[in-house]
Coordinates of C-alpha atoms in Angstrom, one line a residue:
M11 CA 21.3 -38.1 -5.0
T12 CA 21.6 -35.6 -4.7
T13 CA 23.9 -35.4 -1.3
T14 CA 23.3 -32.7 1.3
T15 CA 27.0 -31.0 0.8
T16 CA 25.9 -30.9 -1.7
V17 CA 22.5 -29.3 -1.8
S18 CA 23.2 -26.9 0.8
P19 CA 25.8 -24.8 -1.2
A20 CA 23.2 -24.9 -4.5
I21 CA 19.9 -24.1 -2.4
S22 CA 22.2 -20.6 -1.1
S23 CA 22.9 -20.0 -4.5
L24 CA 19.3 -20.0 -5.8
N25 CA 18.5 -18.3 -2.8
K26 CA 21.1 -15.6 -3.4
D27 CA 20.3 -14.9 -7.2
K28 CA 17.2 -14.5 -6.6
N29 CA 17.1 -12.5 -4.3
N30 CA 20.1 -10.4 -6.1
L31 CA 17.3 -10.7 -8.9
G32 CA 15.0 -9.3 -7.0
R33 CA 16.7 -5.7 -6.2
Y34 CA 18.0 -4.4 -8.9
F35 CA 14.7 -6.0 -11.0
A36 CA 12.9 -3.4 -8.3
L37 CA 15.2 -0.4 -8.2
L38 CA 14.7 -0.4 -12.4
C39 CA 11.5 -0.9 -12.5
F40 CA 10.7 1.5 -9.7
I41 CA 13.1 4.3 -11.9
F42 CA 12.1 4.2 -15.2
G43 CA 8.7 2.7 -14.9
G44 CA 8.4 5.7 -12.5
V45 CA 9.5 8.5 -14.5
G46 CA 7.7 7.0 -17.9
L47 CA 4.8 6.4 -15.9
I48 CA 4.4 10.2 -14.8
L49 CA 4.8 11.3 -18.4
N50 CA 1.7 8.9 -19.6
V51 CA -0.1 11.1 -17.3
I52 CA 1.2 14.3 -18.4
I53 CA 0.5 13.5 -21.9
L54 CA -2.5 11.5 -22.0
T55 CA -3.6 14.7 -20.2
R56 CA -3.3 16.9 -23.1
R57 CA -6.1 18.4 -25.2
S58 CA -5.0 16.2 -28.3
L59 CA -5.5 13.2 -26.5
R60 CA -8.1 13.8 -23.3
S61 CA -11.4 13.6 -25.5
N62 CA -10.4 10.0 -26.6
P63 CA -11.9 7.3 -24.4
C64 CA -9.4 4.9 -25.3
S65 CA -6.8 7.5 -23.7
I66 CA -9.1 7.4 -20.8
Y67 CA -9.0 3.4 -20.1
F68 CA -5.2 4.3 -20.7
L69 CA -4.7 7.2 -18.0
A70 CA -6.9 5.3 -15.3
S71 CA -4.7 2.0 -15.7
T72 CA -1.6 4.0 -15.9
F73 CA -2.6 5.3 -12.3
A74 CA -3.1 1.6 -10.7
N75 CA 0.1 1.3 -12.4
L76 CA 2.0 3.8 -10.5
F77 CA 0.6 2.5 -7.0
I78 CA 2.5 -0.9 -8.4
V79 CA 5.7 1.2 -9.1
F80 CA 5.2 3.4 -5.7
V81 CA 4.1 1.2 -3.5
S82 CA 4.0 -2.6 -4.7
I83 CA 7.8 -2.5 -5.7
P84 CA 9.2 -0.8 -2.9
V85 CA 7.6 -3.0 -0.9
R86 CA 9.2 -6.1 -3.2
F87 CA 12.4 -4.5 -3.1
L88 CA 12.7 -4.0 0.5
T89 CA 12.1 -7.7 1.0
A90 CA 14.2 -9.2 -1.8
G91 CA 17.2 -7.1 -0.8
F92 CA 17.2 -6.4 2.6
N93 CA 15.2 -9.2 4.2
I94 CA 12.1 -6.5 6.1
D95 CA 8.4 -8.3 5.3
P96 CA 6.2 -5.3 6.2
T97 CA 3.3 -7.9 5.2
I98 CA 3.9 -9.5 8.5
M99 CA 3.9 -6.5 10.6
S100 CA 0.4 -7.7 11.5
L101 CA -2.2 -8.9 10.2
A102 CA -4.1 -5.9 8.9
N103 CA -0.9 -4.9 7.3
C104 CA -0.4 -8.1 5.5
R105 CA -4.3 -7.9 4.6
L106 CA -4.6 -4.8 3.3
Q107 CA -1.2 -4.9 1.4
Y108 CA -1.8 -8.3 -0.3
Y109 CA -5.5 -6.3 -1.2
T110 CA -4.2 -3.7 -2.6
F111 CA -1.3 -5.5 -4.1
W112 CA -3.4 -7.8 -5.8
L113 CA -6.5 -4.8 -6.6
S114 CA -4.1 -2.6 -8.9
R115 CA -2.5 -4.8 -10.4
A116 CA -6.3 -6.5 -11.8
L117 CA -7.5 -3.0 -12.2
S118 CA -4.1 -2.1 -14.3
S119 CA -5.0 -5.1 -16.7
W120 CA -9.1 -4.3 -16.6
Y121 CA -8.8 -0.7 -17.8
I122 CA -6.5 -1.9 -20.6
T123 CA -9.2 -5.2 -22.0
L124 CA -11.8 -1.8 -21.7
A125 CA -9.7 -0.1 -24.2
S126 CA -9.7 -3.2 -26.1
I127 CA -12.9 -3.4 -26.3
D128 CA -13.8 0.4 -27.1
R129 CA -10.8 0.3 -29.7
Y130 CA -14.1 -3.0 -31.4
L131 CA -16.5 -0.4 -30.3
C132 CA -14.7 2.8 -32.6
S133 CA -13.8 0.0 -36.0
S134 CA -17.3 -1.0 -35.9
I135 CA -19.3 -1.0 -39.6
S136 CA -22.3 -0.1 -37.1
I137 CA -23.7 3.5 -35.8
R138 CA -25.1 2.4 -33.4
I139 CA -22.1 0.5 -32.0
R140 CA -19.9 3.7 -32.3
Q141 CA -21.9 5.2 -29.5
W142 CA -20.3 3.0 -27.5
S143 CA -17.5 4.4 -27.6
N144 CA -17.6 8.2 -25.6
K145 CA -16.2 9.5 -22.7
E146 CA -19.0 9.2 -20.1
I147 CA -19.1 5.5 -21.1
A148 CA -15.9 5.3 -20.4
Y149 CA -15.9 6.8 -17.1
R150 CA -19.1 5.0 -16.4
M151 CA -17.1 1.6 -17.2
I152 CA -13.9 2.7 -14.8
A153 CA -16.2 3.5 -11.9
I154 CA -18.1 -0.1 -12.5
T155 CA -15.2 -2.4 -13.0
T156 CA -13.5 -0.5 -10.4
I157 CA -16.3 -1.5 -7.9
T158 CA -16.9 -4.7 -9.4
V159 CA -12.9 -5.7 -8.8
S160 CA -12.9 -4.7 -5.6
M161 CA -15.5 -6.8 -4.2
A162 CA -14.4 -9.7 -6.0
Y163 CA -11.1 -9.8 -4.3
F164 CA -12.9 -8.3 -0.8
H165 CA -12.3 -12.6 0.4
V166 CA -8.6 -11.4 0.9
L167 CA -9.0 -9.0 3.8
I168 CA -11.1 -11.3 5.6
Y169 CA -9.2 -15.0 5.1
F170 CA -5.4 -13.3 4.5
T171 CA -3.0 -14.4 7.5
I172 CA 0.0 -15.0 8.8
D173 CA 1.3 -18.1 8.1
V174 CA 3.9 -19.7 10.7
T175 CA 6.2 -22.1 9.6
K176 CA 8.4 -24.4 12.8
D177 CA 10.8 -26.7 12.6
R178 CA 10.6 -30.5 14.1
Y179 CA 11.7 -28.6 17.7
G180 CA 8.7 -26.5 17.3
N181 CA 10.7 -23.4 16.6
I182 CA 9.4 -20.5 13.8
T183 CA 11.6 -20.7 10.3
S184 CA 9.7 -18.0 9.0
L185 CA 6.9 -15.5 8.2
S186 CA 4.7 -15.2 5.6
C187 CA 1.2 -13.5 4.8
N188 CA -0.2 -15.9 2.9
G189 CA -3.5 -17.3 2.4
Q190 CA -5.4 -19.6 5.3
K191 CA -4.1 -22.9 4.6
G192 CA -6.6 -25.7 2.6
D193 CA -9.3 -25.1 0.1
Y194 CA -9.4 -20.8 0.6
R195 CA -5.2 -21.3 -0.6
T196 CA -6.4 -22.9 -3.6
F197 CA -8.8 -21.0 -4.6
A198 CA -7.6 -17.8 -3.8
A199 CA -4.4 -18.6 -6.7
F200 CA -7.0 -19.7 -8.7
F201 CA -8.9 -16.7 -8.5
H202 CA -6.3 -14.0 -9.2
L203 CA -4.5 -16.1 -11.7
T204 CA -8.3 -15.6 -13.5
C205 CA -8.5 -12.5 -13.1
Y206 CA -5.2 -11.2 -13.2
T207 CA -3.1 -13.8 -16.0
I208 CA -5.7 -15.9 -17.9
I209 CA -9.7 -13.3 -18.3
P210 CA -8.1 -10.3 -19.1
P211 CA -5.2 -10.9 -21.8
L212 CA -8.0 -13.8 -23.4
L213 CA -10.1 -11.0 -23.3
M214 CA -7.5 -8.1 -25.0
F215 CA -6.8 -10.6 -27.3
I216 CA -10.2 -11.2 -28.7
F217 CA -11.1 -7.3 -28.7
G218 CA -8.0 -7.0 -30.5
L219 CA -8.5 -9.1 -33.7
L220 CA -12.4 -8.5 -33.7
A221 CA -10.8 -4.3 -33.7
L222 CA -8.2 -5.3 -36.8
N223 CA -10.8 -7.6 -38.9
N224 CA -13.1 -4.3 -38.8
I225 CA -10.3 -2.3 -40.2
R226 CA -9.3 -5.3 -42.3
R227 CA -13.1 -5.1 -43.7
H228 CA -13.7 -1.6 -44.1
G229 CA -10.7 -0.7 -45.3
M230 CA -10.7 2.4 -42.8
L231 CA -11.1 3.0 -39.2
V232 CA -14.9 4.4 -37.8
F233 CA -15.4 6.4 -35.4
P234 CA -17.6 7.6 -33.2
S235 CA -20.9 9.4 -34.3
V236 CA -21.2 12.9 -33.1
Q237 CA -23.1 16.0 -33.9
G238 CA -24.3 17.2 -36.7
R239 CA -25.0 15.6 -40.5
T240 CA -21.3 17.1 -41.8
I241 CA -17.8 17.0 -40.4
A242 CA -15.2 18.8 -41.8
K243 CA -12.7 16.5 -43.8
C244 CA -9.6 17.6 -42.4
I245 CA -11.1 16.8 -38.8
N246 CA -12.4 13.2 -40.0
R247 CA -8.3 12.5 -40.9
K248 CA -7.3 13.9 -37.4
N249 CA -9.5 11.7 -35.6
R250 CA -9.0 8.7 -37.5
K251 CA -5.1 9.5 -37.1
T252 CA -5.4 9.7 -33.8
D253 CA -7.6 6.4 -33.1
R254 CA -5.8 4.8 -35.6
Q255 CA -2.5 5.7 -33.6
L256 CA -4.3 4.5 -30.4
L257 CA -5.0 1.1 -31.5
L258 CA -1.0 0.7 -32.4
M259 CA -0.7 1.6 -29.6
L260 CA -3.1 -0.9 -27.6
I261 CA -1.9 -3.8 -29.3
L262 CA 2.2 -3.2 -29.0
Q263 CA 1.1 -3.0 -24.6
V264 CA -1.5 -5.9 -25.2
V265 CA 1.0 -8.4 -26.6
C266 CA 3.7 -6.9 -24.2
I267 CA 1.6 -7.9 -21.1
F268 CA 0.6 -11.5 -22.3
L269 CA 3.7 -12.0 -23.1
S270 CA 4.9 -10.2 -19.8
T271 CA 1.8 -12.5 -17.4
T272 CA 1.9 -15.9 -19.0
P273 CA 5.1 -17.3 -17.5
L274 CA 3.5 -16.3 -14.7
S275 CA 0.1 -18.4 -15.2
V276 CA 1.9 -21.5 -16.1
Q277 CA 4.6 -21.0 -13.0
Q278 CA 1.7 -20.6 -11.0
L279 CA -0.7 -23.5 -12.6
Y280 CA 2.1 -26.1 -11.9
S281 CA 2.5 -24.6 -8.0
T282 CA -0.8 -25.3 -7.2
F283 CA -1.1 -28.6 -8.8
T284 CA 1.9 -29.6 -7.3
A285 CA 1.4 -28.1 -3.8
N286 CA 0.8 -31.6 -2.6
F287 CA 4.1 -33.1 -3.8
A288 CA 6.8 -34.5 -1.5
K289 CA 9.5 -32.1 -2.4
D290 CA 13.1 -31.9 -0.9
A291 CA 15.0 -28.5 -0.1
F292 CA 15.9 -28.5 -3.5
K293 CA 13.5 -28.6 -5.2
M294 CA 11.8 -26.3 -3.3
A295 CA 14.4 -23.7 -3.7
Q296 CA 14.0 -24.2 -7.4
D297 CA 10.0 -23.4 -7.8
S298 CA 10.3 -20.8 -5.4
F299 CA 13.2 -19.1 -8.4
F300 CA 11.5 -19.5 -10.8
L301 CA 8.8 -18.1 -9.5
A302 CA 10.7 -15.4 -8.2
V303 CA 12.1 -15.1 -12.4
V304 CA 8.1 -14.8 -13.9
G305 CA 7.6 -12.8 -10.9
N306 CA 9.8 -10.0 -11.5
I307 CA 8.4 -10.3 -15.8
S308 CA 5.3 -9.7 -14.9
F309 CA 6.0 -6.1 -13.3
I310 CA 7.4 -5.8 -17.0
A311 CA 3.7 -5.0 -18.4
H312 CA 3.3 -2.7 -15.5
C313 CA 6.3 -0.8 -16.1
S314 CA 6.7 -0.3 -19.9
S315 CA 3.6 1.4 -21.2
F316 CA 5.6 4.7 -22.0
Y317 CA 7.9 3.5 -24.2
L318 CA 5.8 1.4 -25.9
F319 CA 3.4 4.6 -26.7
T320 CA 6.5 6.2 -27.9
L321 CA 7.6 3.3 -30.1
A322 CA 4.3 2.6 -31.2
G323 CA 1.9 6.1 -31.4
S324 CA 3.8 8.8 -33.0
I325 CA 1.0 11.0 -32.0
F326 CA 1.8 11.0 -28.4
R327 CA 6.0 10.9 -29.5
R328 CA 4.7 14.7 -30.8
E329 CA 2.9 15.7 -28.0
L330 CA 6.2 14.6 -26.2
K331 CA 8.4 16.2 -28.1
K332 CA 5.4 19.2 -27.8
L333 CA 5.8 18.8 -23.8
L334 CA 9.5 18.9 -23.8
L335 CA 10.0 21.9 -26.2
I336 CA 8.1 23.6 -23.7
R337 CA 9.9 23.5 -20.8
R338 CA 13.1 24.0 -23.1
C339 CA 11.5 27.4 -24.2
L340 CA 10.4 28.4 -20.3
K341 CA 13.9 27.4 -19.6
K342 CA 14.9 29.4 -21.3
R343 CA 12.6 32.6 -21.5
H344 CA 13.5 32.3 -17.0
Q345 CA 17.1 32.7 -18.2
K346 CA 16.5 35.3 -20.2
Q347 CA 14.3 37.2 -17.3
E348 CA 17.6 36.6 -15.0
L349 CA 19.8 38.1 -18.3
V350 CA 18.1 41.4 -18.7
T351 CA 17.5 41.6 -14.4
V352 CA 21.7 41.3 -13.9
E353 CA 21.8 43.9 -16.8
T354 CA 19.6 46.3 -15.0
T355 CA 21.0 45.8 -11.4
I356 CA 24.6 46.9 -13.3
T357 CA 24.0 49.6 -15.6
R358 CA 21.9 51.1 -13.4
P359 CA 23.2 54.3 -11.2
T360 CA 24.6 54.3 -7.9
K361 CA 22.9 57.5 -5.9
F362 CA 25.1 59.0 -3.2

């Protein structure tokens, strides 16, 4: 049996490690995730990619991830690093922030799920099925998904509250933004678990396998039909290569999402099933620490897309190189213009 004198330092050590992990991990995600996502927006909106429906889904997911990186992660940094929790400042702030936090993470995963479905449609041998892979359908599906998921999470704006924890003397020991105690808290945990960490990765995995099966069966990617009976071979080859690269980028991101969110799913299931078990202070500190670890790991799925795209997609790397070359050329041109201006000023005769 662990004594109180040994438990207290252990609890303090776990809490300190949890806060340090949250502080530094949030800072890394903010820096590298922010830079990568901004580059994502620039590259995915370039001419060679912006007309592809899969790129449109990637772009929608990038915008959701931008909210996570520039809003959710700074809040996490303040909470872990400086013990400042903006969610407990007011009831409205509590509900609004949790609603947007959960919604943005769920939408990011669902947009990638749509991209997986699009790759399956795009690789089908049936012309009728391939016709569902186009820009117009992509925009409609993004709108429908955004509205549906936003409405599904609307209960957070109603039933979340600031939870007050008191000691046996009636003194307030902690405040936290959470779902109302009882059945709703269990429902909210299972709901977010299902909509964010179970169903989207499962659908990504299923449709990813189906897309790979289509490619294996036909020996090549088949693309959405376009108007006209004939297509130039060079254009067809270019489209095939683009779609193949987008599929590779998608597969790598699906694997990353699955690996980074699965530990969170397991930990949340454990927390839900053991919520009514008697736990001592040290066990509660351990659970809190492990939840913080897997919670931080889950943010990798929202911060790493640029680096995964760069690793897997040669077309993405090519567009990145073009972007860097354009910036370099513009910089040299600007320096040359400044040099010409200085030389003109020096050689100009002085008037007396």
